[in-house]
Amino acid sequence: MKFLRTFTATAALLAALSLTAFAAPKSIKVATDATWPPMEMVDTNKQIVGYDIDFLKAVAKEAGVAVVIKNTAWDGIFAGLDSGQYDAIISSVTITKERQAKYDFTEPYTSIGQILIVPKTNKTAKVIADLKGKKVGAQIGTTGAMEIKKVTGVELKTYDEIGLAFEDMAAGRIFGVVCDEPVAAHFALQKKEYKDKFKIVGKSFTKEAYGIVVKKGNKDLVALLNKGIKAVKAKKLDTKIHTKWVK
Amino acid sequence: MQENSRLMIEAREVSKFYGAFQALKNVSFSVRDGEKVVIIGPSGSGKSTILRSINRLETIDRGTIIVDGMDVSDPKVDICKVREEIGMVFQSFNLFPHKTVLENLTLAQTVVRKRNRREAEQIALELLKKVGIAEKAAAYPAKLSGGQQQRVAIARSLAMNPKAILFDEPTSALDPEMIGEVLDVMKNLAQEGMTMVVVTHEMGFAREVADRVIFMDHGQIVEEGTPEHFFTSPDHERAKLFLSQIL
Amino acid sequence: MSKNPTSHTPIDVGDGAAIPNKNDAGLFTAWRIAFFGAIFVSLYLAFGKSDPYYEIFKFVPDGILVTFKVTFGAILLATCIGLITGLGRISDNRFINGAASLYVEVIRGIPLLVQIFYIYYALGRFVKIPDMLSAIIAMAVCYGAYMGEVFRAGIQSIPKGQMEAALSLGMSRGQAMRQVILPQAFKVVLPPIGNEFIALLKDSSLVSILAVSDLLRRGREYASETFSYFETYTVIALIYLVMTLFFSKLIGIMEERLNAGK
C-alpha cells in the first residue's frame, strides 16, 4: 500500500511538472537581425541591443520566461522559424496580411511608418514617385522594399542590410532609401558619416505595427507573449523604452 | 679561303660562368667573310655556348664579340640589328607550329625587314624551291618530316638575306635517313659562298666543307686548323682521343 | 595540336564543372543525365506543378540576364588583366615583375567574398561607377590574378626555342611575344580559361551580396516576400545547373573544334 501511495504521489508530481513545463516553457529562443538600428543592433561590446531587445526582455520578465537572443540575417529569418531553429522573431517585423497567412503574430507592440531618405543634393524629391527612372534601395523582403516596388518606373534595389543601402547611396549608386522611420532617423540624422549627406523628406507614408512572430499554430507561445506585452503596456514600460532608443 | 676578306665575326678572350662553373675560358677566334668554320668537340665542351653567344642568345661575362662591326657584348648595341644580319638554325628546328611553312618564311620578312606581303611571299617561294619543298608551302610544320622541317628552317633563315648563318647541331635531332638531305642543302649554301659557323658531329661534312676546324674541350679552344691537318694528324692528345672515339 | 613537335604541358586548373570529355564515358553519361534531367525537372515544375514554381520561373529571367552580363563582362576583363599579369610575372623588369607578383599574392590571400565587398565599396568611396560595372570590376580583379597564373603557365609552356628562333630572326621581344608566343599560348590556356569561365559563372552569384539583381538575388527577393524558400532555391539551383552544364558542353565542343582545326 505504501508503495502504491508513493507511486501515485510521484506520478502526480511528474504530471504536474510536465504540465507546467508544457504550458510555460522555461526559456525561448528568439531571432533578430541586429542590423536595424536603433531597433536592433550590435553595440561596440558585441552585445545585441536596441528597442526590440529591451522590449522583449521586459515582456519575458512579465511573462516569467527566460529568452535567448540569436542574431540572424534578415534574408531567411522566416525560413529559420519554419525549420525550428528558434521559437520567435522580434526584428521590427511589420504585421502584414501576407505574413499573417504564413505565421502567427502577437498583439502589435509599436507603430511606425515607412519614410524616404535622399541625398541632400536632391532639392526636389518629396515622394518615391519623384525618383522615376532611378534606383531606390531598401532591405530585402522588408515593407520598405514592397513600397518601392509599388511605384512603377522606379527601380528597386534590395540589400542584405540597410546599412549597405546607405553606403551605396553615399557612393552615388542609388538615389533614395526607404526604411522604417526610426531607422531612417538613426542613419540620416544621427550617424556622423551621413548627417551632412542625407536628409529625410516628408512624413512617413504608411501606418504599420510591429509584432513578434511565432510559428503558425503555436497558440501557447502567442498567449504567453501577449500576456507579457499587456503587462508591459499597463506598466508603461514601453514608453520608457521608446524614449530611451527613439528620439 | 680568302685571307684578305674582312672579318665577319671576331671573339676575343670570351669567358662565361654558370655560378662557379666556367663554361667558356678565354675563347678567341675569328671568321672571315665567306669562310666556313666547323666547331667540334665532346658534349659540354662549350661549342654550342660560344655559337649562341655570337647573336647573344647567351650573354658572356668577359671578353668581346664583334659581329659585322657591331659589338655584341655592348649592352647599348641594338642586338636586333645584329640578329637581322646573322641567321641561325637550331637542333630542334623551332619552326612556328601555328603558322604554315610559307608564313614561317614571311613573318620576319614583313615584321622585321618591312617587306610587303607579296614580295615576302615571292622570296619565300623561291627559297622553298631552292631547298626542294615548294609543294609544302601551305602545310603546317607538324605535317612535315624532320628533314623537311630543318630545310624549311634553313630557308626561313635565308629569307632575311643574312650575312652569315650559325648552325647549332642542325642534324642531331634527325633520323639517319634524313641527315643527308639537310647536309646537301648546307653544302649548296657553302658553295654559294655563304659565311657559315657550324657546330656538328658530322665529321664527313666538316672534312668536305670546312675551311677551318675548331676543336673545343672543357670550354677552351684546344686546336684549330685545316680539316686535312686536324683529321689526319692533330697536334693535341685530347683531339686524338676525341677522334678515335667518334671515327 | 597534340601532333606538334612542340608538345605543350597541359595546365591543370581544377575548378568549375568538369568539361565533358568524350573519352570519359562515365562523365559524359553523367553530363547527359544531369543536363536533360535538370531541364525535364524544370519543365515539370513550371508546367506540371504550376504554383508557385511557374511564378518563380516568371520572376527570375531578368536575373539570369544580369548573371550573364556579370559573367561575360568579368571574364573578358579578367582575361585582359590576366594577360597583363601573366606577362608581368615573366618580365625581366624587376619592378613590373614585383608588381604583378604582389597583385597575385594579395588577391590569392583574400577570400573572394571579402574582395568583392572590399572592391565594390572601395570603388564607391573614390570614384562614381555604376553598381553593375563595379561588380564586374570586382569579379575581374579577383579572377585576373588566377588568370594571370594561367597565362604565365601558358606562356612558359611554349618551348624556349620558339622565342630564340623569333629573336634570332631579328624580332624584338615584343614582336616575338605577339607574333609567336602568345598565339600558341592562347591555345594552351583556352581549356583553363573555359574552366575559369564556368567557375566565374557560379561565383557570379556572390555579387548578389552587392545588391546586383542577378539570378540568386532575384530568387532571394522572391523568397523573402513569399516565404517559399524551398521552392525558390530549387528553381535557382536548377537554372544554375542547366547554365553551367550547357556552357561546359559548349566550351568542350569549341576546344574539340580548335584542336581538330589544325
XYZ file of N, CA, C and O in Angstrom, chain A residues 74-80 82 98-99 102-103 135 138-142 145-146 149 155-161 164-165 167-168 170-174 193-194 197, chain C residues 59 117 119-132 134-135 208-213 216-229 231 233:
320
model
N 18.454 38.811 -41.942
C 17.044 39.042 -42.239
C 16.553 38.135 -43.358
O 15.481 37.544 -43.275
N 17.386 38.053 -44.406
C 17.023 37.217 -45.543
C 17.105 35.765 -45.083
O 18.177 35.213 -44.934
N 15.977 35.164 -44.836
C 15.980 33.786 -44.348
C 15.590 33.665 -42.892
O 15.559 32.566 -42.334
N 15.297 34.802 -42.271
C 14.953 34.752 -40.842
C 13.639 33.984 -40.640
O 13.460 33.269 -39.655
N 12.726 34.092 -41.623
C 11.458 33.355 -41.535
C 11.669 31.870 -41.783
O 11.024 31.033 -41.172
N 12.603 31.568 -42.704
C 12.889 30.167 -43.004
C 13.411 29.450 -41.761
O 13.097 28.281 -41.536
N 14.190 30.176 -40.947
C 14.720 29.589 -39.716
C 13.623 29.269 -38.722
O 13.702 28.295 -37.971
N 10.555 28.475 -39.662
C 9.925 27.278 -40.250
C 10.656 26.020 -39.809
O 10.039 25.020 -39.456
N 0.198 39.184 -45.851
C 0.981 38.096 -46.438
C 1.698 37.309 -45.354
O 1.742 36.083 -45.391
N 2.261 38.030 -44.402
C 2.999 37.356 -43.335
C 2.036 36.622 -42.407
O 2.344 35.528 -41.915
N 1.147 33.089 -43.278
C 2.117 32.008 -43.050
C 2.571 31.883 -41.602
O 3.072 30.839 -41.195
N 2.433 32.968 -40.836
C 2.950 32.962 -39.463
C 1.933 33.580 -38.523
O 1.021 34.280 -38.947
N 17.236 54.415 -59.305
C 17.270 53.270 -58.408
C 17.037 53.737 -56.976
O 17.630 54.719 -56.530
N 16.317 49.402 -50.561
C 15.686 49.011 -49.305
C 16.269 47.669 -48.905
O 16.912 47.002 -49.722
N 16.058 47.278 -47.644
C 16.500 45.942 -47.264
C 15.581 44.910 -47.904
O 14.374 45.134 -48.044
N 16.190 43.795 -48.300
C 15.441 42.738 -48.983
C 14.292 42.237 -48.103
O 14.448 42.064 -46.892
N 13.123 42.060 -48.719
C 11.991 41.452 -48.018
C 11.372 42.314 -46.939
O 10.669 41.800 -46.070
N 11.617 43.621 -46.982
C 11.016 44.498 -45.979
C 9.812 45.215 -46.581
O 9.640 45.253 -47.793
N 10.858 47.760 -49.085
C 11.077 47.250 -50.439
C 9.748 47.105 -51.174
O 9.643 47.418 -52.365
N 8.743 46.637 -50.458
C 7.439 46.437 -51.109
C 6.826 47.773 -51.518
O 6.170 47.867 -52.559
N 8.462 48.895 -54.713
C 8.000 48.057 -55.814
C 6.645 48.528 -56.350
O 6.360 48.403 -57.541
N 13.210 51.835 -59.999
C 13.850 50.531 -59.921
C 14.248 50.220 -58.483
O 14.986 50.965 -57.852
N 13.752 49.088 -57.984
C 14.068 48.675 -56.614
C 15.407 47.957 -56.581
O 15.687 47.083 -57.396
N 16.245 48.359 -55.639
C 17.480 47.608 -55.380
C 17.432 47.116 -53.947
O 17.245 47.898 -53.015
N 17.600 45.806 -53.782
C 17.479 45.259 -52.426
C 18.847 44.930 -51.850
O 19.728 44.476 -52.552
N 18.986 45.181 -50.568
C 20.252 44.963 -49.864
C 20.051 43.982 -48.722
O 18.963 43.890 -48.155
N 21.130 43.262 -48.391
C 21.064 42.334 -47.266
C 20.910 43.092 -45.951
O 20.270 42.621 -45.025
N 21.558 44.236 -45.870
C 21.478 45.055 -44.665
C 21.178 46.484 -45.086
O 21.670 46.942 -46.113
N 24.125 48.862 -45.895
C 24.753 48.779 -47.208
C 24.029 49.667 -48.219
O 24.643 50.223 -49.125
N 22.717 49.801 -48.040
C 21.953 50.685 -48.924
C 22.396 52.128 -48.733
O 22.589 52.864 -49.707
N 25.309 53.118 -47.628
C 26.668 53.235 -48.160
C 26.636 53.381 -49.679
O 27.385 54.163 -50.264
N 25.745 52.620 -50.329
C 25.631 52.707 -51.783
C 25.072 54.062 -52.218
O 25.424 54.572 -53.275
N 25.650 56.790 -50.544
C 26.785 57.693 -50.352
C 27.728 57.606 -51.552
O 28.353 58.584 -51.944
N 27.814 56.398 -52.169
C 28.673 56.205 -53.331
C 28.017 56.675 -54.618
O 28.617 56.609 -55.687
N 26.774 57.125 -54.522
C 26.094 57.660 -55.699
C 25.499 56.616 -56.618
O 25.169 56.898 -57.756
N 25.368 55.390 -56.133
C 24.828 54.339 -56.992
C 23.301 54.273 -56.927
O 22.669 53.736 -57.831
N 22.715 54.745 -55.844
C 21.256 54.810 -55.758
C 20.864 56.214 -55.285
O 21.701 56.966 -54.773
N 28.814 60.072 -40.333
C 29.250 59.969 -41.728
C 28.166 60.430 -42.698
O 28.447 60.877 -43.792
N 26.915 60.273 -42.288
C 25.825 60.518 -43.236
C 25.055 61.804 -42.949
O 24.301 62.268 -43.792
N 25.207 64.337 -45.480
C 24.960 63.900 -46.852
C 23.488 63.644 -47.136
O 23.027 63.846 -48.249
N 9.534 35.135 -62.478
C 10.116 36.235 -61.709
C 11.613 36.415 -61.985
O 12.122 37.524 -61.955
N 33.273 42.529 -51.655
C 32.782 43.589 -50.773
C 33.731 44.769 -50.799
O 33.346 45.909 -51.003
N 36.267 45.705 -52.866
C 36.455 46.464 -54.106
C 35.207 47.285 -54.426
O 35.294 48.447 -54.801
N 34.047 46.658 -54.214
C 32.804 47.358 -54.528
C 32.658 48.625 -53.688
O 32.421 49.712 -54.212
N 32.857 48.518 -52.390
C 32.671 49.691 -51.537
C 33.857 50.644 -51.594
O 33.702 51.852 -51.429
N 35.058 50.085 -51.876
C 36.215 50.966 -52.049
C 36.030 51.817 -53.305
O 36.263 53.021 -53.294
N 35.589 51.165 -54.376
C 35.329 51.915 -55.611
C 34.303 53.013 -55.356
O 34.426 54.129 -55.841
N 33.284 52.655 -54.575
C 32.213 53.611 -54.291
C 32.716 54.843 -53.548
O 32.206 55.943 -53.723
N 33.744 54.637 -52.704
C 34.277 55.746 -51.926
C 34.995 56.769 -52.794
O 34.953 57.956 -52.544
N 35.716 56.277 -53.804
C 36.642 57.163 -54.503
C 36.202 57.555 -55.910
O 36.569 58.614 -56.391
N 35.467 56.715 -56.580
C 35.020 57.078 -57.930
C 33.559 56.720 -58.094
O 33.053 55.814 -57.435
N 32.903 57.432 -58.984
C 31.495 57.158 -59.236
C 31.383 56.148 -60.374
O 31.560 56.485 -61.529
N 31.135 54.909 -60.004
C 30.976 53.863 -61.011
C 29.653 53.164 -60.728
O 29.366 52.844 -59.577
N 28.849 52.933 -61.767
C 27.568 52.275 -61.522
C 27.736 50.879 -60.919
O 28.786 50.268 -61.057
N 26.680 50.409 -60.257
C 26.794 49.179 -59.471
C 27.200 47.963 -60.285
O 28.069 47.210 -59.891
N 26.561 47.788 -61.457
C 26.855 46.597 -62.258
C 28.324 46.569 -62.671
O 29.001 45.552 -62.544
N 30.772 48.087 -61.209
C 31.589 47.857 -60.010
C 31.673 46.372 -59.705
O 32.743 45.854 -59.372
N 30.535 45.699 -59.822
C 30.508 44.255 -59.551
C 31.395 43.517 -60.548
O 32.140 42.607 -60.182
N 25.418 38.918 -55.661
C 24.085 39.201 -55.110
C 24.198 39.903 -53.753
O 23.303 40.623 -53.350
N 25.329 39.746 -53.078
C 25.509 40.469 -51.806
C 25.709 41.954 -52.055
O 25.606 42.764 -51.145
N 26.057 42.313 -53.295
C 26.261 43.726 -53.621
C 24.963 44.353 -54.101
O 24.970 45.426 -54.679
N 23.843 43.674 -53.906
C 22.562 44.200 -54.342
C 22.495 44.331 -55.843
O 21.774 45.163 -56.373
N 23.309 43.531 -56.562
C 23.147 43.442 -58.010
C 22.081 42.386 -58.251
O 22.155 41.296 -57.695
N 21.086 42.742 -59.052
C 19.924 41.856 -59.167
C 20.189 40.681 -60.081
O 19.591 40.550 -61.136
N 20.556 34.834 -58.350
C 20.375 34.474 -56.943
C 19.602 35.555 -56.183
O 18.715 35.261 -55.389
N 19.952 36.830 -56.435
C 19.284 37.918 -55.721
C 17.793 37.923 -56.055
O 16.947 38.122 -55.188
N 17.485 37.735 -57.344
C 16.076 37.684 -57.734
C 15.351 36.586 -56.957
O 14.236 36.777 -56.474
N 16.005 35.435 -56.848
C 15.408 34.334 -56.102
C 15.201 34.707 -54.641
O 14.137 34.457 -54.057
N 16.211 35.342 -54.058
C 16.107 35.724 -52.652
C 14.989 36.739 -52.454
O 14.282 36.707 -51.442
N 14.867 37.662 -53.405
C 13.803 38.655 -53.292
C 12.434 37.982 -53.321
O 11.539 38.319 -52.551
N 12.322 37.021 -54.236
C 11.047 36.315 -54.341
C 10.752 35.556 -53.044
O 9.662 35.671 -52.471
N 11.758 34.834 -52.585
C 11.563 34.005 -51.389
C 11.262 34.861 -50.157
O 10.423 34.505 -49.331
N 11.930 36.008 -50.052
C 11.768 36.803 -48.838
C 10.385 37.444 -48.751
O 9.978 37.895 -47.690
N 9.694 37.494 -49.873
C 8.348 38.063 -49.813
C 7.263 36.995 -49.752
O 6.192 37.223 -49.215
N 7.567 35.840 -50.351
C 6.543 34.799 -50.398
C 6.803 33.696 -49.381
O 5.942 32.864 -49.134
N 7.999 33.679 -48.822
C 8.415 32.671 -47.842
C 8.486 31.270 -48.424
O 8.584 30.308 -47.693
N 8.448 31.154 -49.769
C 8.579 29.810 -50.356
C 10.055 29.548 -50.647
O 10.487 29.520 -51.793
N 10.797 29.373 -49.557
C 12.243 29.222 -49.691
C 12.625 27.965 -50.448
O 13.443 27.990 -51.352
N 10.973 26.046 -52.569
C 10.632 26.054 -53.993
C 11.553 26.988 -54.770
O 12.047 26.653 -55.857
N 14.655 28.146 -54.047
C 16.045 27.718 -54.208
C 16.148 26.464 -55.062
O 17.177 26.225 -55.690
